[in-house]
Short mmCIF file of C-alpha atoms and ligand atoms in Angstrom, two decimals:
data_model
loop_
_atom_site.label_atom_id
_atom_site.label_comp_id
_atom_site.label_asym_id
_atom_site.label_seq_id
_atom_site.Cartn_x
_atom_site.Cartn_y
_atom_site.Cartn_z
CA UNK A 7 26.75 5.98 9.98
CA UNK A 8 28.25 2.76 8.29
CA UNK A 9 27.44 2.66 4.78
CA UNK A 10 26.79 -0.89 3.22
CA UNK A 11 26.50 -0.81 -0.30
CA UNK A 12 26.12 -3.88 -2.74
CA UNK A 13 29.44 -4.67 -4.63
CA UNK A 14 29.55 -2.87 -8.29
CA UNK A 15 27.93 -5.32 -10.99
CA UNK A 16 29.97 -6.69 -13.40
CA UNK A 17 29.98 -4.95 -16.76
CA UNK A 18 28.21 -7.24 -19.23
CA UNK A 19 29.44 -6.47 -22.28
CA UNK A 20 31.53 -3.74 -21.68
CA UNK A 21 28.31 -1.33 -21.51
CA UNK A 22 29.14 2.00 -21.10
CA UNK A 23 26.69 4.25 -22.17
CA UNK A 24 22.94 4.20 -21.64
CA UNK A 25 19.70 6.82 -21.84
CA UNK A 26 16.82 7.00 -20.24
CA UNK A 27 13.78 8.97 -21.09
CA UNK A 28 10.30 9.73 -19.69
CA UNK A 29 7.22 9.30 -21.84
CA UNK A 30 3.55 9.86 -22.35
CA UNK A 31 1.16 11.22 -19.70
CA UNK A 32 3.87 12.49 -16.62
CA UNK A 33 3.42 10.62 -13.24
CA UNK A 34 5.10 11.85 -9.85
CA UNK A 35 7.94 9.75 -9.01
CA UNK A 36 9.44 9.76 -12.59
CA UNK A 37 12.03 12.40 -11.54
CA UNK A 38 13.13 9.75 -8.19
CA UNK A 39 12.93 7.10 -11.07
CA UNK A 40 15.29 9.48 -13.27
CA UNK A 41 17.78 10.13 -10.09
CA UNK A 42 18.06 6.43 -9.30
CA UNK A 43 19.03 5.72 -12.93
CA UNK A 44 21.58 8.14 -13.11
CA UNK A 45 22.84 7.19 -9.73
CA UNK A 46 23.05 3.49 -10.36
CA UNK A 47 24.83 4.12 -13.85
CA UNK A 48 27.68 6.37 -12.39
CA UNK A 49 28.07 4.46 -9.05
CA UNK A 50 28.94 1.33 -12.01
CA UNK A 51 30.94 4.03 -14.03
CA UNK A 52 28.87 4.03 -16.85
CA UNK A 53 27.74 7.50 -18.76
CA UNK A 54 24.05 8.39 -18.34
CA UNK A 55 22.43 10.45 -21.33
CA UNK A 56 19.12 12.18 -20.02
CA UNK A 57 16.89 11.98 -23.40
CA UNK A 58 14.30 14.97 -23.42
CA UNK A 59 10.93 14.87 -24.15
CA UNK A 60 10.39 11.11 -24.75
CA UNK A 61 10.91 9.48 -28.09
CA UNK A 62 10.38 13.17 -29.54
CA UNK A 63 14.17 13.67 -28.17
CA UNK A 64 15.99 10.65 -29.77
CA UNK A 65 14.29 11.95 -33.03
CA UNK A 66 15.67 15.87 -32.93
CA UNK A 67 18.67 15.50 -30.61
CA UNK A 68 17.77 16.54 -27.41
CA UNK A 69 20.24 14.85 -25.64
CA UNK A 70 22.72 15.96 -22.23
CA UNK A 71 24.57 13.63 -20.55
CA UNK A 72 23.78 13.52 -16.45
CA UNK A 73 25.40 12.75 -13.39
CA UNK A 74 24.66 12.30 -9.57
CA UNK A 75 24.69 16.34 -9.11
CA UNK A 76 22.52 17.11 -12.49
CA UNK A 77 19.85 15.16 -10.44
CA UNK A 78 19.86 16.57 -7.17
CA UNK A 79 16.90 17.72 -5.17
CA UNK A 80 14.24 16.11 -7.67
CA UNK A 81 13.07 13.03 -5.47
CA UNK A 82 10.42 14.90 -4.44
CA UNK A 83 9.51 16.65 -7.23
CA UNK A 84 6.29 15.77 -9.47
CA UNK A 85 6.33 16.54 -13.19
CA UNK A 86 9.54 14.95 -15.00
CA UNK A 87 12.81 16.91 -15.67
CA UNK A 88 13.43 15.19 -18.73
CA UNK A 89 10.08 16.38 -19.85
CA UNK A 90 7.43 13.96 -21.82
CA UNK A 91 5.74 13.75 -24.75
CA UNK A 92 3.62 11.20 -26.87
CA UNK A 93 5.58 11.22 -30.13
CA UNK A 94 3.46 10.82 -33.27
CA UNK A 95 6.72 10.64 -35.37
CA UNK A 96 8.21 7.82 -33.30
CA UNK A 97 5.04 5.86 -34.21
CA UNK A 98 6.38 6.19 -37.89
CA UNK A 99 9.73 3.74 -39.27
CA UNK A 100 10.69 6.82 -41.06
CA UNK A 101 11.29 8.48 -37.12
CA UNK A 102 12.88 5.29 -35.31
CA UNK A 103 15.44 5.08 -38.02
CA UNK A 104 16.18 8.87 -37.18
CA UNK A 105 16.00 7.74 -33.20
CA UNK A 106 18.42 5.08 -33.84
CA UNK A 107 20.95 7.67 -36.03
CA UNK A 108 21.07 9.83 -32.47
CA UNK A 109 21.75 6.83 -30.40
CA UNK A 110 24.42 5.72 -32.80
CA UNK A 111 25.80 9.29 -32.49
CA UNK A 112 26.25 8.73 -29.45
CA UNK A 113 26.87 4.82 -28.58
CA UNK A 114 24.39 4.63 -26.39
CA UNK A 115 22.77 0.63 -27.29
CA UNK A 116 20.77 0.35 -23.77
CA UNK A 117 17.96 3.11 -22.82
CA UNK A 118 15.77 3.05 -19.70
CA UNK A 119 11.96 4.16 -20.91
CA UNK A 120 9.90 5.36 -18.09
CA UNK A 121 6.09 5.29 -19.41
CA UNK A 122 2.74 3.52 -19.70
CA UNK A 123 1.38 1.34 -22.13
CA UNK A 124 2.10 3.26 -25.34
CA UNK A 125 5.62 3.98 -24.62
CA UNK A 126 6.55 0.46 -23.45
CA UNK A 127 5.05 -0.71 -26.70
CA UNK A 128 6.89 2.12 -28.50
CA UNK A 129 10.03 0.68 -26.81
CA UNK A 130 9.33 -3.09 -28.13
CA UNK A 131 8.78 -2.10 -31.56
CA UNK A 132 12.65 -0.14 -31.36
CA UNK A 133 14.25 -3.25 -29.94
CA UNK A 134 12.62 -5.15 -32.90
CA UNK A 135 13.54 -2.92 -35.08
CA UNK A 136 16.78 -1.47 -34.33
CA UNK A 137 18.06 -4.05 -31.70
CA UNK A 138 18.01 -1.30 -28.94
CA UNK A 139 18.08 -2.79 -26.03
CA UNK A 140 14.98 -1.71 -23.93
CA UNK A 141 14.18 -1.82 -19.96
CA UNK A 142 10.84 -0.41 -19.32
CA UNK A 143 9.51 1.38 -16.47
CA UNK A 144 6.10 1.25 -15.57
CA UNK A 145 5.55 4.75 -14.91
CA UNK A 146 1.63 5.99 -15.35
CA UNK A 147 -0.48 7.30 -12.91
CA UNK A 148 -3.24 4.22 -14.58
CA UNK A 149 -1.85 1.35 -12.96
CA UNK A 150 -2.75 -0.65 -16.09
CA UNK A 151 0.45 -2.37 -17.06
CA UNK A 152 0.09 -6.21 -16.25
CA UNK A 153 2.25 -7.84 -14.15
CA UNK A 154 2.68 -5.55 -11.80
CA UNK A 155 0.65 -4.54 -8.63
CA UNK A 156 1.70 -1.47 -8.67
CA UNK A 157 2.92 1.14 -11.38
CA UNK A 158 4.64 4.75 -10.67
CA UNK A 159 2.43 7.68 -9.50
CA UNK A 160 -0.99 5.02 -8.85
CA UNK A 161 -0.47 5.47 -5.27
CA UNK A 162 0.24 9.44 -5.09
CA UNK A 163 -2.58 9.80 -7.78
CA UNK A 164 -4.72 7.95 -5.55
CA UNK A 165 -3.87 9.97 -2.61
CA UNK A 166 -4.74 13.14 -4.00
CA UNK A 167 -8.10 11.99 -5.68
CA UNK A 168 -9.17 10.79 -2.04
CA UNK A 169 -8.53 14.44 -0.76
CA UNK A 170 -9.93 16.10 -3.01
CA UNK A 171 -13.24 13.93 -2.53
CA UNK A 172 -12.58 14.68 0.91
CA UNK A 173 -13.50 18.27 0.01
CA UNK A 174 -15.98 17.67 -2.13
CA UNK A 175 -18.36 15.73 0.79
CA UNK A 176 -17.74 18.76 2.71
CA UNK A 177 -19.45 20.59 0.24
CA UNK A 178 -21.73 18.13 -0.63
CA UNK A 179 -23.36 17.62 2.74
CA UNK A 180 -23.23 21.10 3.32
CA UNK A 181 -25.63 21.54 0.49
CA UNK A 182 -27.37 17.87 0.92
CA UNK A 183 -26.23 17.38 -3.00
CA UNK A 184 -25.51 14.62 -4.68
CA UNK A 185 -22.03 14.84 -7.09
CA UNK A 186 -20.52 13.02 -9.13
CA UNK A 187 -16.34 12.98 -9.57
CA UNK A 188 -15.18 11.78 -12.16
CA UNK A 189 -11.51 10.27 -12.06
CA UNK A 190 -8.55 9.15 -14.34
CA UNK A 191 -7.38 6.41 -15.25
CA UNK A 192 -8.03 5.97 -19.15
CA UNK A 193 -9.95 2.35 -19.09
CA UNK A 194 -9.14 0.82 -15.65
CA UNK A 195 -11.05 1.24 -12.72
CA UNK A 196 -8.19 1.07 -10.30
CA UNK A 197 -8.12 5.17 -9.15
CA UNK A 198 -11.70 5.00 -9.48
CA UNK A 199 -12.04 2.10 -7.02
CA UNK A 200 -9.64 2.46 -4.81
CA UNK A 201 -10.50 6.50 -4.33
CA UNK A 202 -14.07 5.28 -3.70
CA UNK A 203 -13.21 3.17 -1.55
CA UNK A 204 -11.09 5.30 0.87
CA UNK A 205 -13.11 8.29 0.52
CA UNK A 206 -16.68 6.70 1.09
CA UNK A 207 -18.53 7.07 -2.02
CA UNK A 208 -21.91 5.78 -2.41
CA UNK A 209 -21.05 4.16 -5.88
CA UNK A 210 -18.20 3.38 -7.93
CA UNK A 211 -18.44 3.21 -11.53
CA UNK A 212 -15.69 1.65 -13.61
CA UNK A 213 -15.21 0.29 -16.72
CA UNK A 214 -14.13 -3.35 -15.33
CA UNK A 215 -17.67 -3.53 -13.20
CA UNK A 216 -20.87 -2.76 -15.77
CA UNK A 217 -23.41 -1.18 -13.83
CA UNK A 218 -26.24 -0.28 -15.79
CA UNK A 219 -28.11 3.13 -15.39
CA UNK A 220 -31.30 1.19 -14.22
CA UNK A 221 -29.17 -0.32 -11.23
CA UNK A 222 -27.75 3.15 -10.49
CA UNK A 223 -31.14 4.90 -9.95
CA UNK A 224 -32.50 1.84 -7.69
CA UNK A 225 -29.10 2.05 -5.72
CA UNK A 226 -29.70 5.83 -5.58
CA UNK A 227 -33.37 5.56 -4.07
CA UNK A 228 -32.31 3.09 -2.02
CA UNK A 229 -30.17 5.66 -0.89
CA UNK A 230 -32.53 7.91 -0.70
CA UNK A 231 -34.78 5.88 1.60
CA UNK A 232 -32.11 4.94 3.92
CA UNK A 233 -31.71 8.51 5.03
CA UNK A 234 -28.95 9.73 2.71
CA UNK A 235 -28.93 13.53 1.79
CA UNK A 236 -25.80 14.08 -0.01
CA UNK A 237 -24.18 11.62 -1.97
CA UNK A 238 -20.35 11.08 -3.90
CA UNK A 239 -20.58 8.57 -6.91
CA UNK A 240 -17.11 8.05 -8.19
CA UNK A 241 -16.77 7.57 -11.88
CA UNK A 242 -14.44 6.41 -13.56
CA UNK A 243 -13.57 8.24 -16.91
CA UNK A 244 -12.86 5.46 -19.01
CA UNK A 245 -17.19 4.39 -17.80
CA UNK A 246 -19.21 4.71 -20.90
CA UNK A 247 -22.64 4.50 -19.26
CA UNK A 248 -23.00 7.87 -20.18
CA UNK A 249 -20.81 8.75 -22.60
CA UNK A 250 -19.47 11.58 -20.54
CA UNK A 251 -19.71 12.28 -16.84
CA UNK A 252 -22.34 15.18 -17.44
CA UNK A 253 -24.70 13.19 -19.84
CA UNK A 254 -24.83 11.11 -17.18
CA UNK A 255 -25.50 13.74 -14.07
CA UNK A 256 -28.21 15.48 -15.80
CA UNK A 257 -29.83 11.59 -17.09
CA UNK A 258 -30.41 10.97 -13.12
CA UNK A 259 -31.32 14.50 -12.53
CA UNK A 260 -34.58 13.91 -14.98
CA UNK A 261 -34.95 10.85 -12.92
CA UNK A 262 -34.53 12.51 -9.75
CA UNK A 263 -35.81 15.53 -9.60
CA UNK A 264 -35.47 15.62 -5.77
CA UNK A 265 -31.59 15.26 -5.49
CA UNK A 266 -29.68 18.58 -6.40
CA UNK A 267 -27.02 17.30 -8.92
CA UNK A 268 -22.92 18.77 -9.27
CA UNK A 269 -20.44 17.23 -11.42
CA UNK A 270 -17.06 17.63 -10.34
CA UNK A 271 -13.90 16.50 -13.18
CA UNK A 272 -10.79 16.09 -10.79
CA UNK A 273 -8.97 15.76 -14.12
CA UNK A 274 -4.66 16.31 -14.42
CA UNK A 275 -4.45 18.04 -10.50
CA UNK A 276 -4.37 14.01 -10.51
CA UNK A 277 -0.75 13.33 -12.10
CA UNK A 278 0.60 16.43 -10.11
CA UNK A 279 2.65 16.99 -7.00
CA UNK A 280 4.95 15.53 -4.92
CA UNK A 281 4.89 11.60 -5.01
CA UNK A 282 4.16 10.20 -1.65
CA UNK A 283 7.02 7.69 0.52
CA UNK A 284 6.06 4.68 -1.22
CA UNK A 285 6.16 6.20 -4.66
CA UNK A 286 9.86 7.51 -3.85
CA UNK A 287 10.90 4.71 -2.78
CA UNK A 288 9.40 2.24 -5.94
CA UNK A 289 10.71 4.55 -8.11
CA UNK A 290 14.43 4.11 -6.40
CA UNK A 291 14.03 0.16 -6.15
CA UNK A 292 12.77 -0.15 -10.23
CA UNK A 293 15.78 2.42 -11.49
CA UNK A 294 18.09 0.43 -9.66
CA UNK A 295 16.98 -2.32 -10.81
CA UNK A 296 17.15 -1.20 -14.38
CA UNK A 297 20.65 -0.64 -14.41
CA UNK A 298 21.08 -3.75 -13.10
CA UNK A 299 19.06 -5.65 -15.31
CA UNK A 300 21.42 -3.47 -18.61
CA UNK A 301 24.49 -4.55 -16.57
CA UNK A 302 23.02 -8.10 -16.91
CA UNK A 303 22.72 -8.05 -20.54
CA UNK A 304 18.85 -8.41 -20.03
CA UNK A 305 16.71 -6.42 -22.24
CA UNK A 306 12.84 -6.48 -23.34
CA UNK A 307 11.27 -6.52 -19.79
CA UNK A 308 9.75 -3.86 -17.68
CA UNK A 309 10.28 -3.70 -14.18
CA UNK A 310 7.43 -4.49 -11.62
CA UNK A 311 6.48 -4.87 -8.33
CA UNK A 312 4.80 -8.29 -6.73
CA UNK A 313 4.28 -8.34 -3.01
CA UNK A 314 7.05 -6.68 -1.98
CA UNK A 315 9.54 -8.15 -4.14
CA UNK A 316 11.12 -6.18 -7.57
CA UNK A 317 10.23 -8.30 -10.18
CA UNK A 318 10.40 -8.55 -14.49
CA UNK A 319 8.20 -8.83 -16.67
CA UNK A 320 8.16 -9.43 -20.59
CA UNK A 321 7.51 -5.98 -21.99
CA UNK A 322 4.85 -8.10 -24.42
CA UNK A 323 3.66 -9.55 -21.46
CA UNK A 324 2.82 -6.07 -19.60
CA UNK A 325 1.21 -4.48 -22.73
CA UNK A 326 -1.12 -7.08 -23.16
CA UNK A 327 -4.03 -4.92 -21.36
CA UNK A 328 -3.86 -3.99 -18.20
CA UNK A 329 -4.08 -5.68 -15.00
CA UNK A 330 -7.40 -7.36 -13.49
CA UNK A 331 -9.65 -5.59 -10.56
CA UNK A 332 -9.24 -7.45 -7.71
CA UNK A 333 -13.52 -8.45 -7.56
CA UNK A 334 -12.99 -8.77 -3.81
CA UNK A 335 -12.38 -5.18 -3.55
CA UNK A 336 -15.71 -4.59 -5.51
CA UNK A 337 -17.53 -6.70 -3.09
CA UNK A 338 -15.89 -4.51 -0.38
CA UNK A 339 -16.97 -1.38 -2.00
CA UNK A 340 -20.67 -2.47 -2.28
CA UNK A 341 -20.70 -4.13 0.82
CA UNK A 342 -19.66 -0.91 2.56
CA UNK A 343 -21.54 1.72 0.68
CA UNK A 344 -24.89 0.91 1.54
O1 F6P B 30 -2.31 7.84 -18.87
C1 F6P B 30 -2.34 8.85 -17.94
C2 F6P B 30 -3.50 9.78 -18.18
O2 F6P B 30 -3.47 10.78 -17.19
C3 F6P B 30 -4.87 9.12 -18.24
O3 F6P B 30 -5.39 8.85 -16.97
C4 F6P B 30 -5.66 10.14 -19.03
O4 F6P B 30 -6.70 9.49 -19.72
C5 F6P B 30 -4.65 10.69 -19.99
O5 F6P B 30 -3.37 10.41 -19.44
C6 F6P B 30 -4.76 12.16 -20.25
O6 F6P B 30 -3.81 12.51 -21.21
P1 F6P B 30 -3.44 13.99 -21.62
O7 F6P B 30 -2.63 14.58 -20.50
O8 F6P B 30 -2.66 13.85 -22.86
O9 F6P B 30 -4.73 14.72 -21.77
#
């Protein structure tokens, strides 16, 4: 097989040492994200430090320096190697200044933070600080960072909410009940929709769409009337309709005495397992990229995804809140659920 590979970049600044860590709630394809990083650094002959345990790591020393072996058979691996953490002493000056002291130790001025929301913005507040330079990652399973269409571990998260719904109906027309599954996602709708979608739930309910419990229990006897005798409503759990996904169940179960009511909380079964193709191979393109973008002398920006194009974006810009539901796919999802 001929082998093309890109020419080496050109160091910028004569960088030769650079971390990367993985932070907040784990999503699969961090570990592929991880390998790419540490493959992209030593194929430009720079030293990769894997940082353990997100910011908690730069704070105690938890430091080893990788290479293309130390990340071997982990592109298909869920979970993260490095392990994560949400560090409550990074949130602190007192614990960046000690984050900085470790980097120092080791001249390392360029780390790779693979994360959500939280640890991009952790990331910012460093390079403010400290003058770290910072690439981000968008790696949660949320897909809330703006910017880009698609974060790490959405579209394997998805996947495995839709089969376990898949399971669920079985169960649920079995026993002509009605359930609802509640979904992550913290407060976007994008699991919550998208799972609905593709597994044929009667109703979606997201944070992004306000339903209103009245509207539910006319959409339910509607349901009801049209022949239905088992039903899947999707919830998301950032939906505060009713506070909590079984306040909720047993308010329509006074309602509707007729339907047989389960609540079913998917819950962290959702960041497990092995990513899927297109999470492998996002998570390749965006470390890549990263290690470009340090060899560039670019800092500040996460790395995204737009059509089918690897993009950047402003780490301020991606924090800001989360990316917009597309309302065309909410017009799909009522459209289709009747
Ligand atoms: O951000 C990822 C996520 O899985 C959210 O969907 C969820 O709200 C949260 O993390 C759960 O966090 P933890 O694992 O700390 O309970």
């Amino acid at each position: 097989m001929v082998k093309f590979v890109q020419p080496k970049q050109k160091l910028a600044n004569k960088i030769k040492k650079i971390g990367v860590l993985t932070s907040g709630g784990d999503s699969p394809g961090m570990n592929a994200a991880v390998r790419a990083v540490v493959r992209c650094a030593e194929f430009n002959k720079i030293e990769c430090f894997g940082i353990y345990k997100g910011f908690d790591g730069l704070i105690s020393d938890n430091i080893n320096k990788l290479n293309a072996r130390s990340v071997k058979n982990i592109v298909n691996k869920g979970g993260t190697i490095l392990k994560s953490a949400r560090s409550n002493e990074f949130r602190s000056k007192e614990g960046r200044i000690k984050a900085k002291e470790t980097l120092d130790k080791y001249q390392i001025d360029s780390i790779v933070v693979i994360g959500g929301n939280g640890s991009l913005e952790g990331g910012k507040i460093f390079e403010e600080e400290h003058g770290v330079k910072v690439i981000g990652i968008p790696g949660t399973i949320d897909n809330d960072l703006e910017g880009t269409t698609f974060t790490l571990g959405y579209d394997t998260a998805l996947n495995t909410a839709v089969e376990a719904i898949d399971k669920i109906r079985d169960t649920a027309i079995s026993h002509n009940r009605l359930f609802f599954i509640e979904v992550m996602g913290k407060g976007s709708g994008h699991i919550a929709l998208n799972a609905g979608i593709g597994a044929g739930a009667e109703e979606v309910l997201i944070p992004e769409k306000k339903m209103g419990i009245d509207r539910l229990l006319k959409s339910l006897k509607h349901s009801e009337k049209s022949g239905k005798s088992s039903s899947i409503i999707v919830v998301s759990e950032g939906e505060k309709i009713g506070d909590n996904v079984f306040k909720f169940s047993s308010y329509i179960e006074k309602n509707f005495p007729s339907y047989e009511i389960r609540v079913s909380i998917l819950g962290h079964i959702q960041r497990g397992g092995s990513p899927s193709c297109f999470d492998r191979v996002l998570a390749s393109r965006m470390g890549v990229y990263a290690v470009d973008s340090i060899l560039k002398n670019k800092s500040k920006i996460m790395v995204g995804i737009k059509g089918d194009k690897i993009i950047e974006v402003p780490i301020s810009e991606a924090i800001k809140g989360g990316q917009d539901i597309d309302r065309d796919l909410i017009r799909v999802c009522d459209i289709i659920s009747i």
